[in-house]
Amino acid sequence: MPTAQSVMLAIHCKKTEAVDIKGPLFVYIRATYSDREADDAAGDLERVQSLRTEVALAQSGSQPGVRETVAKYYRYLCAMETRFPFSREKGHTQVSFAWTDAFRPSRRVAQNNIHYEKACVLFNMASLASQQALQCDRTSAEGLTAACKLFQEACGTFQLMRESESGKTELPRPVDIGPECAVLLEKLMLTQAQECVYHKAVVDKKSPNVLARLAKQTGTMYTEVERLFGGPALANYFDKSWSQHVQLKASIYQVEELIQSSRQYRADDKVNWEIAALKEAFARLQNSRRIAKGISNDMIESVNRTQDLVQSLLVKAEKDNNSIYLMKVPAFNELPVTTGALLVKSAPPSAGSLDASSEQLFTGLVPENSARALSKYTDQVDDLIRHQLDRLAEATDNARIRFREWELPDTLQAMDVRTSAALPDALRRDLEDVESIGGVNHLKGILAEIGELRRAVDGDLMSAQESLDSDARADGDARAKHGDKWKAQPAATAAKPYWDRISQYRAAMQKAGDSDQGVLRRLAENETAFTSLTVEAATAQMPRLQAPMIVTGPEDPAVVVATLRRNMDALQALANERGGMEEAFKELKNKDNVLAKVMATPPQNHDALFKEELKKYDTLIADVDKNLAAQDSLLAATKAANSTFRTLFDVDGWRMACEAAATGVRETVRQYRELLDHCSEGLRFYMGMNDAVRKAKQEAADFAFTRQVQRDELLQEIDRRAAQEDADRLAARMAAAGVKAGGFRINNRLRRRDPLTGA
């Protein structure tokens, strides 16, 4: 049966249509070179066409040698890229490559762009690796190692697609090969590789501490993937089952981390820490169950099994602590934080090298030195663009860090509306946690489940009592009928242990019911307050940042605010401009095709040619310099304006007022947490009581059945003895009757003797 831990995802391959590559290339070679060279290349063209047909059919990782076939075709494409210009322009090789979207098969996109073909081929190569990873035996260490390697290769291939080919395709490009989707797939594959490492550590029986760190990292990575599913470009792209799967994985591995940490605490004789970790695991499992309900019954059963495990471990730990250790159980947030252990990274595909230099294809068309020269120029362009993009990214990061230090634009927004930035960070996180688990509805859901369990327990207790009452009635009837002959043990004596246990359970249920009523009263009293435990509601209680009533200095608050807003707008405009610069660099690089010039230039002049060609990027570099200088100037001005603003508006005093206003909300959060702990304790109590009473009901039924069998046997014995006594009396009467008959016959003979002779 599939479990929440064992199910993983594979990527479907993109599908393509038949494409005539041979014809257009043959026409181009004949037009550009000569008929003879075209005839010489006919064999290579046939190989390319045949291999492309095989690639179109390569849709399953179970096909023998399928990734090697796709890798070989990718090498062919690399060899063709440096020799043939693929585009719609006149005189170029006009081949239309058509592919469907892997996740939306009804979407078909065709481009006269070899980079589009290469990106789609790399996508399928990565998809095939993910499919082969799922085909590995992931119950063995060897199978998990193989699956981990394949997932890392899938990650590396998606990364290669994004970095090398996706950006060179025509716009608008398909979503599945776009950068946002590629990043998501990279991280998903790498996360599943990390998950394989965790499972292998379990198989290898590593220590709980190691398993906890691996589970922590796996859960963190799944959380990051879950965040990517909600990105603007992908929000409505994937089927919701994908995000649900990842959400469940993130939740379940957070629980796995706590389970393994609790086992390490047990090994270290820190039973109180073990209890705190298991309680938190039990609470988080409620969120896992909520997610699993939207996926399948198998996932619900899997989460329930994990919950049963946590329940049993927690019961044992609390029993040991209450009877042996007697240690105070700390709050969960007082436990040391587990550090994740990342043991995977992206890897290049192993199913055949992607280096096209080993392929002897169209060797008569492009000189080897020209190909090397072109590669050298491409590297120089990549280095130049990478350096400029790094400068742009560093500037953006620097501005973001400064804004965070200056609390901008949060403080400006706090003047207009009540913003969540007014909330203390710890309180905001607490409120987000409460909202994420469902708030007051979560408490009601637990209480409803407690009610169902209580009714089930009461029903089982009644059934057990009815079994004992039935035995007592049968015993009384038999004793009244047979009197002293009924030697069976009285029902009151025989059933006393069962009645004692039922009384014990009823007393516990009575006590629990009283506690439940207290919880319900507290919930009713605080339901309105608990309902308002949202970031939005808490924000509404925070004071607004206001201008001073009396200005004593020369600065006009309105002017200071206007200056800050103007600077912020200008900095945002510069940031947007940098985004356009990144696209401009990439667009210019995509158009930077110097193959014809390289082939027309003598090798000794290649360096001079490259230097001249790189000058086309000078304008963009100058724009970068201008943008960064303008940002530095604006940041300096913004720093001064913000300092004045914070003094005028007493931002520190406003923060203190927000802290004071948050006191009531903190207390409500504390009460909610306390009530949630009571509910969780109650749920665990009733789950344990349900199991115990169900067992007691069965034992009472077995007891009544056994007593009935014994009564039947005793009745048979009484009947047998009565029959024997009747037979004995009958025999005695018959014997007595026989003695009397013999005496009568003797007397008659004496009377018949002759009185004279005596004969």
CSV table of C-alpha atoms in Angstrom, one decimal, residues 349-546:
chain,number,residue,atom,x,y,z
A,349,PRO,CA,23.4,13.2,-16.9
A,350,SER,CA,25.4,10.0,-17.0
A,351,ALA,CA,23.4,8.4,-19.9
A,352,GLY,CA,25.9,9.4,-22.5
A,353,SER,CA,28.0,12.6,-22.5
A,354,LEU,CA,26.4,15.7,-23.9
A,355,ASP,CA,29.6,16.9,-25.3
A,356,ALA,CA,29.1,17.1,-29.1
A,357,SER,CA,32.8,17.1,-29.8
A,358,SER,CA,32.9,13.3,-30.0
A,359,GLU,CA,30.3,13.2,-32.8
A,360,GLN,CA,31.7,13.0,-36.4
A,361,LEU,CA,28.8,14.9,-38.0
A,362,PHE,CA,28.9,17.3,-40.9
A,363,THR,CA,32.7,17.4,-40.6
A,364,GLY,CA,33.0,18.7,-44.1
A,365,LEU,CA,31.0,21.9,-43.4
A,366,VAL,CA,32.7,23.6,-40.5
A,367,PRO,CA,36.4,23.6,-39.7
A,368,GLU,CA,37.3,22.4,-36.3
A,369,ASN,CA,39.3,25.6,-35.5
A,370,SER,CA,36.3,27.7,-36.4
A,371,ALA,CA,34.2,25.7,-34.0
A,372,ARG,CA,36.7,26.1,-31.2
A,373,ALA,CA,37.0,29.8,-31.9
A,374,LEU,CA,33.2,30.2,-31.8
A,375,SER,CA,33.1,28.4,-28.4
A,376,LYS,CA,35.8,30.7,-27.1
A,377,TYR,CA,33.8,33.8,-28.1
A,378,THR,CA,30.7,32.3,-26.5
A,379,ASP,CA,32.6,31.8,-23.3
A,380,GLN,CA,33.8,35.4,-23.4
A,381,VAL,CA,30.2,36.7,-23.9
A,382,ASP,CA,29.0,34.5,-21.1
A,383,ASP,CA,31.6,35.8,-18.7
A,384,LEU,CA,30.8,39.4,-19.6
A,385,ILE,CA,27.1,38.9,-19.2
A,386,ARG,CA,27.5,36.9,-16.0
A,387,HIS,CA,29.6,39.7,-14.5
A,388,GLN,CA,27.1,42.3,-15.4
A,389,LEU,CA,24.2,40.3,-14.1
A,390,ASP,CA,26.0,39.7,-10.9
A,391,ARG,CA,26.5,43.4,-10.5
A,392,LEU,CA,22.8,44.0,-11.1
A,393,ALA,CA,21.8,41.2,-8.6
A,394,GLU,CA,24.1,42.6,-6.0
A,395,ALA,CA,22.6,46.0,-6.4
A,396,THR,CA,19.1,44.7,-6.0
A,397,ASP,CA,20.1,42.6,-2.9
A,398,ASN,CA,21.9,45.7,-1.4
A,399,ALA,CA,18.8,47.8,-1.8
A,400,ARG,CA,16.6,45.1,-0.3
A,401,ILE,CA,18.8,44.7,2.7
A,402,ARG,CA,18.9,48.5,3.3
A,403,PHE,CA,15.1,48.7,3.1
A,404,ARG,CA,14.8,45.9,5.7
A,405,GLU,CA,17.2,47.7,8.0
A,406,TRP,CA,15.3,51.0,7.6
A,407,GLU,CA,11.9,49.3,7.9
A,408,LEU,CA,10.8,50.7,4.6
A,409,PRO,CA,8.2,50.8,3.1
A,410,ASP,CA,6.5,49.3,6.2
A,411,THR,CA,6.7,52.5,8.3
A,412,LEU,CA,5.4,54.6,5.4
A,413,GLN,CA,2.5,52.2,4.9
A,414,ALA,CA,1.7,52.3,8.6
A,415,MET,CA,0.8,56.0,8.2
A,416,ASP,CA,-2.0,55.2,5.7
A,417,VAL,CA,-3.4,51.9,6.9
A,418,ARG,CA,-2.9,49.5,9.7
A,419,THR,CA,-0.4,47.1,8.3
A,420,SER,CA,0.9,43.7,9.6
A,421,ALA,CA,4.3,45.3,9.9
A,422,ALA,CA,3.0,46.8,13.1
A,423,LEU,CA,2.8,43.4,14.7
A,424,PRO,CA,5.8,42.1,16.6
A,425,ASP,CA,7.5,39.4,14.5
A,426,ALA,CA,7.0,36.6,17.0
A,427,LEU,CA,3.3,37.4,17.4
A,428,ARG,CA,2.8,37.6,13.7
A,429,ARG,CA,4.4,34.1,13.3
A,430,ASP,CA,2.1,32.8,16.1
A,431,LEU,CA,-1.0,34.2,14.4
A,432,GLU,CA,0.1,32.8,11.1
A,433,ASP,CA,0.5,29.4,12.7
A,434,VAL,CA,-3.0,29.6,14.3
A,435,GLU,CA,-4.5,30.6,10.9
A,436,SER,CA,-2.7,27.8,9.1
A,437,ILE,CA,-4.2,25.1,11.4
A,438,GLY,CA,-7.7,26.5,11.2
A,439,GLY,CA,-8.0,28.6,14.3
A,440,VAL,CA,-11.2,28.1,16.3
A,441,ASN,CA,-12.5,25.6,13.7
A,442,HIS,CA,-9.6,23.4,14.4
A,443,LEU,CA,-10.5,23.3,18.1
A,444,LYS,CA,-14.1,22.5,17.2
A,445,GLY,CA,-13.0,19.8,14.9
A,446,ILE,CA,-11.0,18.1,17.7
A,447,LEU,CA,-13.9,18.5,20.1
A,448,ALA,CA,-16.3,16.9,17.6
A,449,GLU,CA,-13.9,14.0,17.2
A,450,ILE,CA,-13.7,13.7,20.9
A,451,GLY,CA,-17.5,13.6,21.1
A,452,GLU,CA,-17.6,10.8,18.6
A,453,LEU,CA,-15.0,8.8,20.5
A,454,ARG,CA,-16.9,9.4,23.8
A,455,ARG,CA,-20.1,8.1,22.3
A,456,ALA,CA,-18.2,5.1,21.0
A,457,VAL,CA,-16.7,4.4,24.5
A,458,ASP,CA,-20.1,4.8,26.2
A,459,GLY,CA,-21.6,2.3,23.8
A,460,ASP,CA,-18.9,-0.2,24.3
A,461,LEU,CA,-19.2,0.1,28.1
A,462,MET,CA,-22.9,-0.5,27.8
A,463,SER,CA,-22.3,-3.6,25.7
A,464,ALA,CA,-19.8,-4.9,28.3
A,465,GLN,CA,-22.3,-4.3,31.1
A,466,GLU,CA,-25.1,-6.0,29.2
A,467,SER,CA,-22.9,-9.1,28.8
A,468,LEU,CA,-22.2,-9.2,32.5
A,469,ASP,CA,-25.9,-8.5,33.4
A,470,SER,CA,-27.0,-11.3,31.1
A,471,ASP,CA,-24.6,-13.7,32.8
A,472,ALA,CA,-25.9,-12.6,36.3
A,473,ARG,CA,-29.5,-13.2,35.3
A,474,ALA,CA,-28.8,-16.7,33.9
A,475,ASP,CA,-26.8,-17.6,37.0
A,476,GLY,CA,-29.6,-16.4,39.3
A,477,ASP,CA,-32.3,-18.3,37.4
A,478,ALA,CA,-30.2,-21.5,37.6
A,479,ARG,CA,-29.5,-21.1,41.3
A,480,ALA,CA,-33.2,-20.5,42.1
A,481,LYS,CA,-34.2,-23.6,40.1
A,482,HIS,CA,-31.6,-26.1,41.3
A,483,GLY,CA,-30.9,-24.8,44.8
A,484,ASP,CA,-27.9,-26.5,46.6
A,485,LYS,CA,-27.3,-28.6,43.5
A,486,TRP,CA,-26.0,-25.5,41.7
A,487,LYS,CA,-22.3,-25.6,42.5
A,488,ALA,CA,-21.1,-22.9,40.0
A,489,GLN,CA,-19.3,-19.8,41.3
A,490,PRO,CA,-21.7,-17.0,41.9
A,491,ALA,CA,-21.8,-14.4,39.1
A,492,ALA,CA,-21.1,-11.5,41.5
A,493,THR,CA,-17.8,-13.2,42.5
A,494,ALA,CA,-16.7,-14.3,39.0
A,495,ALA,CA,-17.5,-11.0,37.3
A,496,LYS,CA,-16.1,-8.7,40.0
A,497,PRO,CA,-12.8,-8.0,38.1
A,498,TYR,CA,-14.9,-7.0,35.1
A,499,TRP,CA,-17.3,-4.9,37.1
A,500,ASP,CA,-14.3,-3.2,38.8
A,501,ARG,CA,-12.8,-2.4,35.5
A,502,ILE,CA,-16.0,-1.0,34.1
A,503,SER,CA,-16.4,1.1,37.2
A,504,GLN,CA,-12.9,2.4,36.8
A,505,TYR,CA,-13.5,3.3,33.2
A,506,ARG,CA,-16.8,5.0,34.0
A,507,ALA,CA,-15.1,7.0,36.8
A,508,ALA,CA,-12.4,8.0,34.3
A,509,MET,CA,-15.0,8.9,31.7
A,510,GLN,CA,-16.9,11.0,34.3
A,511,LYS,CA,-13.8,12.9,35.2
A,512,ALA,CA,-12.9,13.3,31.5
A,513,GLY,CA,-16.5,14.5,30.9
A,514,ASP,CA,-16.2,17.1,33.6
A,515,SER,CA,-12.9,18.2,32.0
A,516,ASP,CA,-14.6,18.3,28.6
A,517,GLN,CA,-17.3,20.6,30.0
A,518,GLY,CA,-14.6,22.9,31.3
A,519,VAL,CA,-13.0,23.0,27.9
A,520,LEU,CA,-16.3,23.7,26.2
A,521,ARG,CA,-17.1,26.4,28.6
A,522,ARG,CA,-13.7,28.0,28.0
A,523,LEU,CA,-14.2,27.7,24.3
A,524,ALA,CA,-17.6,29.3,24.5
A,525,GLU,CA,-16.3,32.1,26.7
A,526,ASN,CA,-13.3,32.8,24.4
A,527,GLU,CA,-14.7,31.8,21.0
A,528,THR,CA,-15.1,35.4,19.9
A,529,ALA,CA,-11.6,36.2,21.0
A,530,PHE,CA,-10.2,33.1,19.3
A,531,THR,CA,-12.1,33.9,16.1
A,532,SER,CA,-10.1,37.2,15.9
A,533,LEU,CA,-6.8,35.4,16.1
A,534,THR,CA,-5.8,36.4,12.6
A,535,VAL,CA,-3.1,38.7,11.3
A,536,GLU,CA,-5.8,41.0,9.8
A,537,ALA,CA,-7.7,41.3,13.1
A,538,ALA,CA,-4.6,41.8,15.2
A,539,THR,CA,-3.4,44.4,12.8
A,540,ALA,CA,-6.6,46.3,13.3
A,541,GLN,CA,-5.8,46.6,17.0
A,542,MET,CA,-2.4,48.2,16.4
A,543,PRO,CA,-2.0,51.9,16.6
A,544,ARG,CA,-1.3,53.9,13.5
A,545,LEU,CA,1.9,55.8,12.9
A,546,GLN,CA,0.9,59.4,13.1
